[in-house]
Amino acid sequence: MVKTLLGLILSITLTNSPVNTINYLIEHSLTRDQQTVIIEGEILGEVLERGDNAWINVNDGTNAIGVYLRLDQTTELKVFGDYFNIGDKIRVVGVFERSCIEHGGEMDIHATSIQIIEPGRPIDHPVSSWKFVISIILMSIALFALYLKRHYFKKAEIKSEVN
Amino acid sequence: MTDKFKGLKIVLYYTGYIILGFSFLNLLPVAVALLYKDFNSALDFTLNFSISAIIAIGMMTYGAETKKIKNSINLRYGLTVASLTWIILTMLAAIPYMLSGHMLSYLDACFDVMSGFTTTGVFLLQDLDHISQALNFWRHLLTFVGGQGMVVLALSFFVKEMGSAYKFYVGEGKDIALMPNVKGTSQWIWKISMVYLAIGTLVLWISAMGLGLQPLSAFFHALYIFEAAWSTGGFAPNLQNVMYYHDFGFELIGMVFFIIGSFNFGLHFALIQGKRKEFFKNIEVISFTITSLLGTALAVFALKNAGVYSDGIALFRRVVYNVLSAHTTTGFGSIYARQFALEWGGLGITVMVIAMLIGGSACSTAGGIKGLRVGIIFKGIVSDIKKLVSGENSVKVVKYHHIKDLILDDAVFRSSAAVAILYLVMFAGGVIITTAYGYPLAESAFEVASVSGNVGLSIGIISAQMPTLMKWYYMMAMYLGRLEFISVLALIGLMFKGAKQWLRRY
């Protein structure tokens, strides 16, 4: 409860603070180490549960990073990015760890709060009609060529055996 | 068979045969796409199957007369077939990449395919986290097949059609004989790989589900990570590579498989036959153990001293893991590319460059100069020094153990040294080009060692925005590094001969 409240206060305080890109954090990891930072990006894949906590991976377009958070913080996350979806875009406020002692030296962010700033949406992958037509034509040619090859080469083999 | 274009016909016939066999692999991603009701990707691979099959049959038809002389093919043609097959397959396998819309150019698509086939693992693909399951399947399939060898795959099935099989087999940089015949050897290479594929995928699948991944998703993650580990390829389905999973156990399982994958198929075969002592006597295992221990010790010393990592687990997961990944030429990265440049310092980068250049075992899925050659060169030099110091006139026979006891004569030493020198020349050329574009020396050396040794770790230079000349050079380095020069030199020689004949005729 206290942690949630502190997180809330911190996120309100940092609302107007600049958002860092993940690549910026990597490049300036020494100076940003164990500082509270803000990143914004798309959540990817799936929630990786670890008991009462969890990992989510966030991609901000420059790079992707693991965000460690409480499992209950993930309940509001609905859409995760993959081929079929653009994931929810979230704002993460948390402590940046250059070499996290808790996680085997991983560069990560321990989230104090997360907030969805843009809900995810499905990606449309319409089947192009030209691709469909060309596929049918080329497939027919390929199958016909395979049929011819089978007969032509068999015939040539018999002929060479006779000779 | 008439002499006119005889060589061309032989080469095209057999290259066509291998391409035809390969074209059927496209049907696997079609099945994956249909499983996900992804008709767009299914069409991409159907198109690629058709184009590959048509081209292959065209080539075979042109060289059809070759069937009559299948048992008397010159070694030069065998080598040329292997090297030409890799080029044409690279161009064909790049088609689904282009159709996916995730590549900025066809050259970039070819770069990624070459990286996959040669088990390098660097990529220029855009927005990896949003590519289709079918394309991800294709990327990892290419690296798995490339690791064992496309020609080896073809020989396993079509050896009856491919007379003079040994001449094709050696063209792919493999020369170990597991069985008295090449078909048996090729099939054994695939049997070993498939058994490991089943075991590895199952273990990783269970582990991935334990991480919280859904069963189907966990299966594909497990399959991809195994394929990339075993082939020492280094691809992963997400941008963060193995960092996506945030789990020591998962990393460790992958690590076991990439170390095993970097061992010689001859060693695997010996162990299967119960010859356990081979593991402790083999020159490659000894060479790998020594260089790995030295490399990890130096890197741990450098990173610990720099204060980057404080505890043992972190040093293992971030330093030992990456050094072994580099040494086995795998390319899985448990830190960000830029961390090498920003945190590893001169000593750390030097260790990585040397580890990447040495590489894994000969006749394995790994790249680099190879432990066998390093062992032979080292033993040869030590023997020469001993001879000089002792001043003995007597000729002492130097032996080394690799599957059996072998004599280290001048010819063996020379051929090992020649390949090592060619690697170093290629490496130097790449460093010169990269630094000429303004990149720092240490970073250039890291990146060029990575592509020359078919590793796949990056320090941040490789990107779709890098100069075109560098893309071409890196592709050539991956290709030459994987085929170990000889086959490519045979292809170039044959091309020159053909051009000369053509000019004389017209």
XYZ file of C-alpha atoms in Angstrom:
669
model
C 0.000 0.000 0.000
C 2.752 2.395 1.027
C 4.757 1.356 -2.025
C 1.790 2.012 -4.339
C 1.243 5.430 -2.759
C 4.904 6.312 -3.069
C 4.861 5.146 -6.682
C 1.814 7.287 -7.384
C 3.372 10.357 -5.790
C 6.590 9.753 -7.699
C 4.806 9.328 -11.015
C 2.822 12.563 -10.440
C 6.043 14.371 -9.571
C 7.755 13.017 -12.674
C 4.880 13.580 -15.080
C 6.580 16.594 -16.563
C 10.064 15.076 -16.445
C 11.677 14.249 -19.772
C 11.112 10.813 -21.252
C 14.341 8.945 -21.943
C 14.779 6.654 -24.905
C 16.146 3.193 -24.142
C 19.206 3.812 -26.310
C 19.876 7.023 -24.373
C 19.803 5.045 -21.135
C 22.201 2.447 -22.546
C 24.602 5.139 -23.797
C 24.433 7.044 -20.489
C 24.094 4.054 -18.205
C 26.814 5.262 -15.825
C 25.150 8.586 -15.067
C 21.598 7.219 -15.064
C 22.409 4.175 -12.940
C 19.928 3.730 -10.067
C 18.126 6.937 -11.008
C 14.392 7.191 -11.458
C 13.686 7.386 -15.163
C 10.696 7.504 -17.473
C 10.376 5.543 -20.677
C 7.489 5.210 -23.087
C 7.071 2.273 -25.399
C 5.093 -0.659 -26.667
C 4.746 -3.824 -24.591
C 5.797 -6.972 -26.403
C 5.136 -10.677 -26.399
C 3.771 -11.900 -23.103
C 3.961 -11.298 -19.368
C 6.693 -13.444 -17.867
C 5.484 -14.204 -14.357
C 7.899 -14.613 -11.445
C 5.812 -15.355 -8.372
C 4.305 -12.094 -7.145
C 6.336 -10.178 -9.696
C 6.696 -10.252 -13.442
C 8.741 -9.112 -16.425
C 7.406 -7.256 -19.403
C 9.505 -6.205 -22.386
C 9.084 -2.674 -23.660
C 10.201 -1.426 -27.074
C 10.327 2.332 -27.651
C 11.484 2.205 -31.258
C 15.152 2.730 -30.396
C 15.581 -0.531 -28.468
C 13.802 -2.852 -26.034
C 14.328 -3.361 -22.316
C 13.010 -5.587 -19.558
C 10.766 -3.912 -16.989
C 10.389 -5.686 -13.644
C 7.173 -4.970 -11.808
C 4.587 -6.387 -9.435
C 2.264 -8.942 -10.998
C -0.826 -6.933 -10.040
C 0.502 -3.994 -12.075
C 0.194 -6.102 -15.231
C -3.536 -6.728 -14.937
C -4.470 -3.570 -16.822
C -2.202 -4.481 -19.745
C -4.369 -5.950 -22.470
C -2.635 -5.983 -25.853
C 0.921 -7.191 -26.321
C 2.816 -6.444 -29.512
C 3.462 -9.150 -32.087
C 2.783 -9.762 -35.786
C -0.950 -9.397 -35.331
C -1.016 -6.533 -32.840
C 0.554 -3.228 -31.927
C 0.868 -3.569 -28.176
C -0.364 -1.094 -25.582
C 1.910 1.928 -25.378
C 2.813 2.484 -21.752
C 4.672 5.011 -19.683
C 6.997 3.405 -17.175
C 8.341 5.266 -14.181
C 11.004 3.271 -12.419
C 14.552 2.841 -11.245
C 17.076 2.185 -13.988
C 19.672 -0.465 -13.102
C 22.830 -0.531 -15.166
C 23.847 -3.881 -13.703
C 21.019 -5.161 -11.541
C 22.292 -7.130 -8.544
C 18.912 -8.812 -8.135
C 18.868 -10.008 -11.757
C 22.350 -11.290 -12.497
C 23.794 -8.036 -13.781
C 21.003 -7.357 -16.285
C 20.357 -3.809 -17.459
C 16.724 -3.286 -16.513
C 14.115 -0.982 -15.010
C 12.281 -1.718 -11.767
C 8.930 -0.071 -12.289
C 7.303 1.956 -9.574
C 4.326 2.766 -11.758
C 3.040 2.065 -15.240
C 0.312 3.770 -17.165
C -1.274 2.981 -20.533
C -0.983 6.067 -22.718
C -2.227 4.511 -25.943
C -4.182 1.266 -26.137
C -2.952 -1.424 -28.498
C -4.689 -2.311 -31.737
C -4.737 -5.127 -34.274
C -2.541 -4.924 -37.383
C -4.298 -5.679 -40.624
C -2.446 -7.942 -43.058
C -4.661 -7.944 -46.145
C -3.898 -10.603 -48.731
C -2.846 -8.818 -51.860
C -4.731 -9.973 -54.942
C -1.688 -9.659 -57.225
C 0.308 -11.849 -54.883
C -2.483 -14.411 -54.911
C -2.754 -14.471 -58.715
C 1.031 -14.665 -59.252
C 1.272 -17.437 -56.667
C -1.339 -19.514 -58.469
C 0.339 -18.981 -61.850
C 3.857 -19.758 -60.605
C 2.688 -22.734 -58.574
C 1.007 -24.183 -61.684
C 4.179 -23.671 -63.725
C 6.321 -25.221 -60.951
C 4.091 -28.285 -60.619
C 3.981 -28.727 -64.397
C 7.777 -28.385 -64.568
C 8.154 -30.964 -61.771
C 5.893 -33.344 -63.692
C 7.862 -32.825 -66.913
C 11.161 -33.212 -65.089
C 10.086 -36.514 -63.604
C 9.153 -37.911 -67.014
C 11.968 -36.328 -69.013
C 14.701 -37.473 -66.649
C 13.228 -40.964 -66.256
C 13.109 -41.336 -70.033
C 16.698 -40.112 -70.372
C 17.786 -42.576 -67.673
C 16.163 -45.540 -69.438
C 17.725 -44.405 -72.725
C 21.211 -44.163 -71.211
C 20.812 -47.593 -69.571
C 19.814 -49.125 -72.944
C 22.827 -47.513 -74.639
C 28.656 -35.130 -73.616
C 30.008 -32.390 -75.857
C 32.880 -30.299 -74.534
C 31.023 -27.066 -75.229
C 30.021 -25.591 -71.860
C 30.653 -28.969 -70.222
C 31.763 -27.430 -66.930
C 28.818 -25.044 -66.847
C 26.382 -27.880 -67.485
C 27.818 -30.034 -64.713
C 27.758 -27.187 -62.239
C 24.239 -26.068 -63.144
C 22.828 -29.591 -63.044
C 24.012 -30.334 -59.527
C 23.372 -26.848 -58.214
C 19.842 -27.164 -59.615
C 19.415 -30.479 -57.852
C 20.311 -29.051 -54.463
C 18.122 -25.979 -55.024
C 15.184 -28.187 -55.978
C 15.562 -30.148 -52.749
C 15.869 -26.914 -50.805
C 12.748 -25.423 -52.412
C 10.622 -27.996 -50.574
C 11.749 -26.522 -47.241
C 9.493 -23.554 -48.077
C 6.525 -25.778 -47.361
C 7.381 -25.812 -43.629
C 6.835 -22.048 -43.087
C 3.708 -22.358 -45.258
C 2.390 -24.860 -42.689
C 3.352 -22.547 -39.811
C 1.614 -19.612 -41.517
C -1.547 -21.659 -42.030
C -1.459 -22.723 -38.373
C -1.699 -19.028 -37.477
C -4.220 -18.338 -40.291
C -1.640 -15.976 -41.767
C -2.479 -16.312 -45.463
C -0.266 -13.426 -46.494
C 2.893 -15.130 -45.259
C 1.711 -18.483 -46.618
C 1.597 -16.891 -50.068
C 5.105 -15.431 -49.643
C 6.554 -18.883 -49.106
C 4.387 -20.512 -51.782
C 5.781 -17.955 -54.201
C 9.309 -18.705 -53.088
C 8.765 -22.439 -53.451
C 7.500 -21.984 -57.013
C 10.264 -19.593 -58.090
C 12.976 -21.827 -56.577
C 11.567 -24.996 -58.146
C 11.213 -23.397 -61.595
C 14.781 -22.053 -61.539
C 16.137 -25.374 -60.248
C 14.387 -27.413 -62.920
C 15.567 -24.967 -65.586
C 19.170 -25.401 -64.438
C 18.854 -29.175 -64.317
C 17.313 -29.337 -67.758
C 20.156 -27.275 -69.217
C 22.722 -29.630 -67.704
C 20.727 -32.836 -68.169
C 23.548 -34.559 -70.105
C 25.568 -34.536 -66.864
C 23.639 -37.563 -65.616
C 25.670 -39.749 -67.959
C 28.993 -38.816 -66.367
C 27.928 -38.592 -62.765
C 30.715 -40.766 -61.413
C 33.628 -38.935 -62.981
C 33.261 -35.369 -61.829
C 36.316 -33.260 -61.222
C 36.896 -32.013 -57.652
C 36.930 -28.445 -58.997
C 33.307 -28.830 -60.122
C 32.294 -30.276 -56.763
C 33.741 -27.278 -54.955
C 32.145 -24.887 -57.435
C 28.710 -26.483 -56.981
C 28.959 -26.007 -53.194
C 29.934 -22.349 -53.429
C 27.469 -21.479 -56.219
C 24.638 -23.220 -54.372
C 25.181 -20.964 -51.368
C 25.024 -17.824 -53.538
C 21.885 -18.791 -55.476
C 20.104 -20.072 -52.382
C 20.916 -16.831 -50.586
C 19.271 -14.873 -53.394
C 16.218 -17.139 -53.424
C 15.761 -17.425 -49.664
C 15.782 -13.616 -49.470
C 12.512 -13.384 -51.439
C 10.168 -14.020 -48.449
C 12.156 -11.470 -46.448
C 11.516 -8.868 -49.137
C 7.846 -9.777 -49.466
C 7.394 -9.418 -45.693
C 7.981 -5.669 -45.972
C 10.516 -5.736 -43.138
C 13.596 -5.099 -45.289
C 14.800 -1.753 -46.594
C 16.418 -3.307 -49.675
C 17.014 -6.617 -51.428
C 20.711 -6.345 -50.507
C 19.701 -6.184 -46.837
C 17.525 -9.275 -47.322
C 20.462 -11.150 -48.904
C 22.662 -9.965 -46.019
C 20.270 -11.479 -43.479
C 19.977 -14.760 -45.385
C 23.752 -15.030 -45.766
C 24.021 -14.324 -42.053
C 21.508 -17.122 -41.382
C 23.022 -19.698 -43.722
C 26.536 -19.073 -42.462
C 25.237 -19.252 -38.854
C 26.492 -15.730 -38.200
C 23.405 -14.154 -36.649
C 23.673 -10.427 -37.348
C 20.676 -8.907 -39.103
C 19.401 -5.796 -40.850
C 15.732 -6.750 -40.608
C 13.483 -3.950 -39.383
C 11.082 -4.279 -36.465
C 11.940 -7.877 -35.578
C 9.379 -7.921 -32.766
C 6.528 -7.651 -35.283
C 7.503 -10.178 -37.931
C 5.292 -13.158 -38.676
C 5.792 -16.539 -37.041
C 6.392 -17.993 -40.515
C 9.257 -15.573 -41.241
C 10.782 -16.196 -37.823
C 10.507 -19.914 -38.505
C 12.242 -19.368 -41.868
C 15.098 -17.362 -40.290
C 15.842 -20.104 -37.794
C 15.344 -22.914 -40.295
C 17.930 -21.304 -42.583
C 20.456 -21.099 -39.786
C 19.756 -24.694 -38.720
C 20.125 -26.059 -42.256
C 23.125 -23.819 -42.924
C 24.819 -25.123 -39.793
C 24.736 -28.717 -40.953
C 25.234 -27.652 -44.583
C 22.895 -27.459 -47.558
C 25.077 -29.794 -49.601
C 25.210 -32.233 -46.692
C 21.411 -32.156 -46.608
C 21.203 -32.818 -50.337
C 23.723 -35.655 -50.124
C 21.692 -37.308 -47.375
C 18.781 -37.691 -49.752
C 20.085 -37.556 -53.286
C 23.473 -39.251 -53.178
C 22.330 -41.666 -55.899
C 21.775 -38.707 -58.166
C 24.952 -36.971 -57.112
C 27.862 -39.093 -58.217
C 31.338 -38.197 -56.934
C 29.619 -37.260 -53.674
C 32.832 -36.648 -51.750
C 33.746 -33.778 -54.060
C 30.545 -31.969 -53.170
C 30.859 -32.800 -49.491
C 34.314 -31.269 -49.026
C 33.150 -28.157 -50.843
C 31.173 -27.108 -47.778
C 34.199 -27.043 -45.509
C 33.566 -30.466 -44.019
C 36.044 -33.276 -44.355
C 35.390 -35.701 -41.555
C 34.423 -39.261 -42.501
C 32.026 -40.779 -39.961
C 31.209 -43.679 -42.251
C 33.056 -45.268 -45.183
C 30.759 -43.476 -47.642
C 29.607 -39.879 -47.926
C 25.905 -40.725 -47.847
C 26.374 -42.492 -44.515
C 28.398 -39.579 -43.158
C 25.840 -36.988 -44.299
C 22.997 -38.982 -42.845
C 24.837 -39.363 -39.545
C 25.416 -35.603 -39.352
C 21.678 -35.112 -39.757
C 20.766 -37.939 -37.378
C 22.941 -36.411 -34.637
C 21.413 -32.977 -35.234
C 17.823 -34.258 -35.288
C 18.208 -36.218 -32.047
C 19.609 -33.099 -30.371
C 16.822 -31.025 -31.967
C 14.185 -33.222 -30.321
C 15.891 -33.266 -26.912
C 16.875 -29.585 -26.967
C 13.490 -28.309 -28.080
C 11.715 -30.390 -25.443
C 13.960 -29.194 -22.602
C 13.727 -25.551 -23.694
C 9.961 -25.877 -24.239
C 9.413 -27.039 -20.654
C 11.699 -24.277 -19.433
C 9.939 -21.621 -21.563
C 6.529 -22.624 -20.227
C 7.985 -22.288 -16.741
C 8.875 -18.695 -17.636
C 5.217 -17.937 -18.246
C 5.051 -18.270 -22.032
C 1.907 -19.828 -23.519
C 2.441 -23.455 -24.678
C 2.376 -22.777 -28.448
C 4.457 -19.633 -28.148
C 6.843 -21.459 -25.778
C 7.246 -24.242 -28.324
C 8.316 -21.877 -31.092
C 10.640 -19.946 -28.768
C 12.208 -23.255 -27.686
C 12.587 -24.470 -31.262
C 14.166 -21.201 -32.413
C 16.562 -20.935 -29.497
C 17.625 -24.551 -29.943
C 18.144 -24.154 -33.703
C 20.173 -21.008 -33.167
C 22.186 -22.542 -30.307
C 22.954 -25.870 -31.956
C 23.883 -24.214 -35.233
C 25.936 -21.651 -33.312
C 23.780 -19.163 -35.210
C 22.771 -16.659 -32.553
C 19.446 -15.578 -34.011
C 16.570 -15.172 -31.566
C 12.895 -14.413 -32.228
C 13.013 -11.033 -30.465
C 15.172 -7.936 -30.612
C 16.547 -8.453 -27.096
C 17.998 -11.833 -28.075
C 18.341 -14.046 -24.939
C 17.746 -11.019 -22.702
C 14.064 -11.311 -23.668
C 13.628 -14.240 -21.247
C 15.279 -12.750 -18.133
C 16.165 -16.190 -16.841
C 19.477 -17.752 -15.859
C 18.235 -21.330 -16.316
C 17.020 -20.690 -19.860
C 20.334 -19.038 -20.745
C 22.231 -21.954 -19.239
C 20.345 -24.573 -21.261
C 21.009 -22.594 -24.435
C 24.660 -22.333 -23.454
C 25.017 -26.094 -23.032
C 23.595 -26.652 -26.512
C 25.740 -24.035 -28.207
C 28.879 -25.501 -26.658
C 27.876 -29.006 -27.732
C 26.962 -27.668 -31.178
C 30.396 -26.159 -31.615
C 32.053 -29.586 -31.302
C 33.161 -31.631 -34.267
C 30.593 -34.110 -35.635
C 33.405 -36.669 -35.540
C 33.620 -36.190 -31.782
C 29.848 -36.622 -31.398
C 30.037 -39.807 -33.441
C 32.951 -41.144 -31.376
C 31.054 -40.485 -28.144
C 27.936 -42.182 -29.531
C 30.119 -45.204 -30.275
C 31.160 -45.242 -26.618
C 34.664 -43.833 -27.132
C 34.512 -41.543 -24.109
C 38.275 -41.114 -23.891
C 38.130 -39.266 -27.217
C 36.651 -36.286 -25.394
C 39.732 -35.908 -23.198
C 42.325 -36.700 -25.879
C 40.952 -34.719 -28.817
C 43.187 -31.801 -29.802
C 40.160 -29.579 -30.503
C 38.622 -30.153 -27.077
C 41.971 -29.460 -25.417
C 42.494 -26.347 -27.554
C 38.930 -25.097 -26.858
C 39.251 -25.730 -23.121
C 42.542 -23.851 -22.846
C 41.469 -20.860 -24.938
C 38.048 -20.692 -23.229
C 39.569 -20.724 -19.757
C 42.141 -18.104 -20.713
C 39.583 -15.924 -22.453
C 36.986 -16.026 -19.698
C 39.618 -15.472 -16.983
C 40.976 -12.390 -18.772
C 37.523 -10.973 -19.512
C 36.316 -11.573 -15.946
C 39.484 -9.877 -14.675
C 38.902 -6.878 -16.969
C 35.212 -6.415 -16.127
C 35.660 -7.041 -12.406
C 38.506 -4.530 -12.262
C 36.452 -1.983 -14.162
C 33.755 -2.391 -11.509
C 31.055 -3.209 -14.034
C 29.906 -6.416 -12.365
C 30.354 -7.114 -8.696
C 29.048 -10.606 -7.972
C 29.818 -14.042 -9.384
C 26.402 -14.684 -10.948
C 26.518 -11.383 -12.840
C 30.065 -12.095 -14.036
C 28.993 -15.517 -15.248
C 25.788 -14.387 -16.971
C 27.219 -11.232 -18.579
C 30.901 -12.040 -19.124
C 31.529 -15.797 -19.239
C 28.335 -16.279 -21.256
C 29.331 -13.731 -23.890
C 32.937 -14.945 -24.151
C 31.759 -18.524 -24.686
C 29.088 -17.331 -27.087
C 31.845 -15.559 -29.050
C 34.303 -18.438 -28.860
C 31.786 -21.014 -30.064
C 30.795 -18.444 -32.753
C 27.188 -18.535 -31.550
C 26.419 -14.878 -31.074
C 23.744 -15.008 -28.378
C 24.134 -11.782 -26.467
C 23.193 -11.304 -22.818
C 24.127 -7.615 -22.877
C 23.330 -4.794 -25.291
C 25.675 -4.336 -28.264
C 26.760 -0.907 -27.082
C 27.721 -2.252 -23.655
C 30.719 -3.946 -25.260
C 31.931 -0.569 -26.504
C 31.068 1.364 -23.361
C 31.962 -1.064 -20.584
C 34.287 -3.819 -21.745
C 37.404 -1.702 -22.277
C 40.476 -2.566 -24.378
C 41.250 -5.907 -22.738
C 37.664 -7.148 -22.828
C 37.275 -6.294 -26.522
C 40.657 -7.846 -27.396
C 39.639 -11.100 -25.699
C 36.363 -11.117 -27.637
C 38.083 -10.425 -30.977
C 40.578 -13.259 -30.463
C 37.865 -15.667 -29.266
C 35.712 -14.865 -32.302
C 38.593 -15.325 -34.721
C 39.609 -18.703 -33.245
C 36.030 -20.010 -33.307
C 34.799 -23.551 -32.676
C 35.675 -26.974 -34.025
C 36.288 -28.039 -37.613
C 33.453 -30.023 -39.217
C 30.948 -28.595 -36.772
C 28.335 -25.888 -37.120
C 30.826 -23.279 -35.859
C 32.921 -20.809 -37.810
C 36.293 -19.142 -37.299
C 39.831 -20.367 -37.878
C 38.858 -23.459 -35.826
C 40.353 -25.056 -32.732
C 41.890 -27.884 -34.758
C 43.981 -25.499 -36.837
C 44.959 -23.412 -33.832
C 46.030 -26.593 -32.033
C 48.039 -27.808 -35.033
C 49.743 -24.439 -35.556
C 50.569 -24.153 -31.857
C 51.923 -27.709 -31.675
C 53.913 -27.212 -34.888
C 55.504 -24.010 -33.615
C 56.330 -25.575 -30.227
C 57.915 -28.559 -31.969
C 60.032 -26.255 -34.192
C 61.185 -24.242 -31.173
C 62.083 -27.446 -29.318
C 64.076 -28.614 -32.330
C 65.944 -25.306 -32.502
C 66.693 -25.219 -28.762
C 67.847 -28.823 -28.515
C 69.886 -28.557 -31.714
C 69.008 -32.130 -32.559
C 69.545 -33.277 -36.097
C 67.311 -36.295 -35.740
C 63.835 -36.079 -37.187
C 61.246 -36.433 -34.453
C 57.707 -37.366 -35.422
C 55.125 -35.032 -33.900
C 51.671 -36.489 -33.395
C 48.278 -35.096 -32.451
C 45.023 -36.795 -31.611
C 41.890 -35.991 -33.564
C 39.525 -38.991 -33.624
C 42.689 -41.055 -34.238
C 46.416 -40.464 -33.805
C 47.716 -38.410 -36.692
C 51.165 -37.257 -37.731
C 51.740 -33.538 -37.798
C 53.796 -33.188 -40.970
C 54.691 -30.086 -42.956
C 51.717 -30.429 -45.298
C 49.216 -30.496 -42.402
C 50.916 -27.516 -40.769
C 51.035 -25.598 -44.056
C 47.373 -26.104 -44.922
C 46.275 -25.072 -41.413
C 48.521 -22.010 -41.504
C 47.287 -21.089 -45.006
C 43.626 -21.002 -43.921
C 44.528 -19.094 -40.749
C 46.490 -16.514 -42.789
C 43.619 -16.126 -45.269
C 41.260 -15.489 -42.343
C 43.584 -12.874 -40.913
C 43.986 -11.177 -44.304
C 40.207 -11.062 -44.687
C 39.910 -9.695 -41.150
C 42.526 -7.007 -41.831
C 40.757 -6.001 -45.058
C 37.470 -5.607 -43.192
C 39.065 -3.540 -40.440
C 40.671 -1.243 -43.022
C 37.334 -0.688 -44.813
C 35.394 -0.153 -41.577
C 37.909 2.274 -40.101
C 38.052 4.081 -43.449
C 34.393 4.940 -42.918
C 35.316 6.578 -39.615
C 34.495 3.853 -37.109
C 36.920 3.455 -34.169
C 39.576 0.741 -34.487
C 38.529 -1.440 -31.538
C 34.872 -1.390 -32.561
C 35.769 -2.113 -36.187
C 37.934 -5.063 -35.138
C 35.086 -6.425 -33.000
C 32.508 -6.186 -35.789
C 34.763 -7.605 -38.517
C 35.918 -10.486 -36.275
C 32.253 -11.221 -35.625
C 31.325 -11.531 -39.305
C 34.584 -13.242 -40.360
C 34.215 -15.840 -37.621
C 30.460 -16.270 -38.297
C 29.706 -15.183 -34.732
C 26.923 -12.593 -34.837
C 27.646 -10.477 -31.780
C 27.629 -6.799 -32.601
C 29.139 -3.745 -31.014
C 26.653 -1.498 -32.751
C 28.164 -0.838 -36.189
C 26.044 -3.261 -38.208
C 22.773 -1.645 -39.177
C 20.682 -1.076 -42.286
C 22.175 2.434 -42.421
C 25.805 1.325 -42.709
C 27.607 1.980 -46.025
C 26.800 -0.384 -48.906
C 30.441 -1.368 -49.406
C 30.579 -2.570 -45.809
C 27.442 -4.657 -46.325
C 29.029 -6.317 -49.355
C 32.329 -6.912 -47.590
C 30.685 -8.332 -44.480
C 28.565 -10.645 -46.614
C 31.656 -11.838 -48.454
C 33.460 -12.347 -45.134
C 30.592 -14.471 -43.772
C 30.510 -16.523 -46.980
C 34.278 -17.027 -47.245
C 34.546 -17.718 -43.528
C 31.909 -20.436 -43.648
C 33.138 -22.184 -46.799
C 36.771 -21.734 -45.760
C 37.972 -20.137 -49.002
C 38.811 -23.213 -51.093
C 35.385 -23.719 -52.695
C 34.968 -20.032 -53.405
C 38.411 -19.897 -55.011
C 37.360 -22.857 -57.207
C 34.213 -20.959 -58.249
C 36.221 -17.840 -59.102
C 38.738 -19.954 -61.026
C 35.993 -21.621 -63.036
C 34.356 -18.284 -63.769
C 37.634 -16.882 -65.092
C 38.210 -19.973 -67.209
C 34.695 -19.755 -68.620
C 35.064 -16.056 -69.389
C 38.397 -16.686 -71.112
C 36.883 -19.463 -73.263
C 33.924 -17.278 -74.143
C 36.177 -14.381 -75.162
C 38.298 -16.683 -77.312
C 35.214 -18.088 -79.033
C 33.723 -14.687 -79.859
